Amino acid sequence: MCVADVLVRAWDLALDYTDVDWTSVGEAATDCDVTVTYMSESRPLFELAGVFQSGAELAGQVAGMLSSFGGALYFADGVYKMRADKARSSIWTLDDYDIIEIGEFAHEGESSEVPNAVKVRYYEQAEDNVETTTPVYEHAAYATEQHREVMISLPFTPRTHSAQIIAFRELIRARDGRALSLTTHDGGLYLEPYDVITIASAAASWLNGL
């Protein structure tokens, strides 16, 4: 809700209220409010807190706010929509009838260049918002590789458990750099960014599971 509030109230952006899809904003807020147990306490999965600086660049601050819940902001159907980071079910299964043409298949970088360790800089609210850095988290499956560590900055993340969750998800996501382009029939026009689809092809079975 904080991000959406910035979109309609920020001094150099000020979108109209109708420019925002408030249904998706509410769904993202609900996803963030899912409770997890941390240190024997139930807490929201993601929280957002911090100081929005009037003299700083707007896009960077909005990106920082989105990063506090692994969020995404995108434009579709004439409005701005929002999503929080969560596991999603497939909404469409493409079979050979749906796939008209298989385009390029690419992998972003060699495995030797992919990070296998991550730590996060955030601001723990329980400790008077002092800048805090998590321990270095490593993916056990890649522990034998050369150490390649990255730092993630989460300026609007106020809780340790949220920083840890984002760190682990980013570490796993770093291994998923495959990109595939497909041409489908007009059913593909109904897809939006971040929608999950399943490929079930008999003619090109190597696509299945991507």
CSV table of N, CA and C in Angstrom, one decimal, residues 5 27 40 43 68 71 83 108 123 125 128 134 136 139 143 155 163 180 184 189-190 194 197 200:
chain,number,residue,atom,x,y,z
A,5,ASP,N,0.7,4.4,-2.6
A,5,ASP,CA,0.5,5.7,-2.1
A,5,ASP,C,1.5,6.7,-2.7
A,27,GLU,N,-4.0,-7.4,-3.3
A,27,GLU,CA,-3.6,-8.8,-3.3
A,27,GLU,C,-2.1,-8.9,-2.8
A,40,SER,N,10.0,-17.8,17.7
A,40,SER,CA,8.8,-18.2,18.4
A,40,SER,C,7.7,-17.2,18.4
A,43,ARG,N,4.9,-13.4,12.7
A,43,ARG,CA,5.2,-12.1,12.1
A,43,ARG,C,4.7,-12.1,10.7
A,68,SER,N,11.7,-4.6,-0.7
A,68,SER,CA,11.4,-5.0,0.6
A,68,SER,C,10.4,-6.2,0.7
A,71,GLY,N,8.9,-7.3,-4.6
A,71,GLY,CA,7.8,-6.9,-5.4
A,71,GLY,C,8.1,-6.5,-6.8
A,83,ARG,N,2.8,-6.8,-7.8
A,83,ARG,CA,2.8,-8.2,-7.3
A,83,ARG,C,3.9,-8.3,-6.2
A,108,GLU,N,21.6,-16.8,-19.2
A,108,GLU,CA,22.3,-15.6,-18.8
A,108,GLU,C,23.6,-15.8,-18.0
A,123,TYR,N,17.8,-2.6,7.7
A,123,TYR,CA,17.7,-1.7,8.9
A,123,TYR,C,16.7,-2.3,9.9
A,125,GLN,N,14.3,-2.7,12.6
A,125,GLN,CA,13.4,-1.8,13.4
A,125,GLN,C,13.5,-2.1,14.9
A,128,ASP,N,16.3,0.1,16.7
A,128,ASP,CA,16.3,1.5,16.4
A,128,ASP,C,16.8,1.8,15.0
A,134,THR,N,23.2,-9.2,7.3
A,134,THR,CA,23.0,-10.6,7.6
A,134,THR,C,24.4,-11.3,7.5
A,136,VAL,N,26.7,-14.3,5.8
A,136,VAL,CA,26.7,-14.7,4.4
A,136,VAL,C,26.0,-16.0,4.3
A,139,HIS,N,24.6,-21.5,-0.9
A,139,HIS,CA,23.7,-22.6,-1.4
A,139,HIS,C,24.5,-23.8,-1.3
A,143,ALA,N,28.5,-25.4,-2.9
A,143,ALA,CA,29.5,-25.0,-2.0
A,143,ALA,C,30.9,-25.4,-2.5
A,155,PRO,N,17.0,-1.0,1.7
A,155,PRO,CA,16.8,0.1,2.5
A,155,PRO,C,15.5,0.3,3.2
A,163,ALA,N,14.6,-10.1,5.6
A,163,ALA,CA,15.9,-10.0,4.9
A,163,ALA,C,16.5,-11.4,4.6
A,180,LEU,N,13.6,-18.1,-22.7
A,180,LEU,CA,13.1,-18.8,-23.9
A,180,LEU,C,12.0,-17.9,-24.5
A,184,THR,N,3.0,-17.9,-29.7
A,184,THR,CA,1.8,-18.7,-29.5
A,184,THR,C,0.6,-18.1,-30.2
A,189,LEU,N,-2.0,-13.2,-25.6
A,189,LEU,CA,-2.3,-11.8,-25.4
A,189,LEU,C,-2.9,-11.6,-24.0
A,190,TYR,N,-3.4,-12.6,-23.4
A,190,TYR,CA,-4.1,-12.4,-22.1
A,190,TYR,C,-3.1,-12.6,-21.0
A,194,TYR,N,5.1,-11.8,-15.3
A,194,TYR,CA,5.2,-12.7,-14.0
A,194,TYR,C,4.1,-13.7,-14.0
A,197,ILE,N,3.4,-20.2,-16.6
A,197,ILE,CA,2.7,-21.1,-17.5
A,197,ILE,C,3.5,-22.4,-17.5
A,200,ALA,N,3.8,-28.2,-22.1
A,200,ALA,CA,3.6,-29.7,-22.3
A,200,ALA,C,3.6,-30.0,-23.8
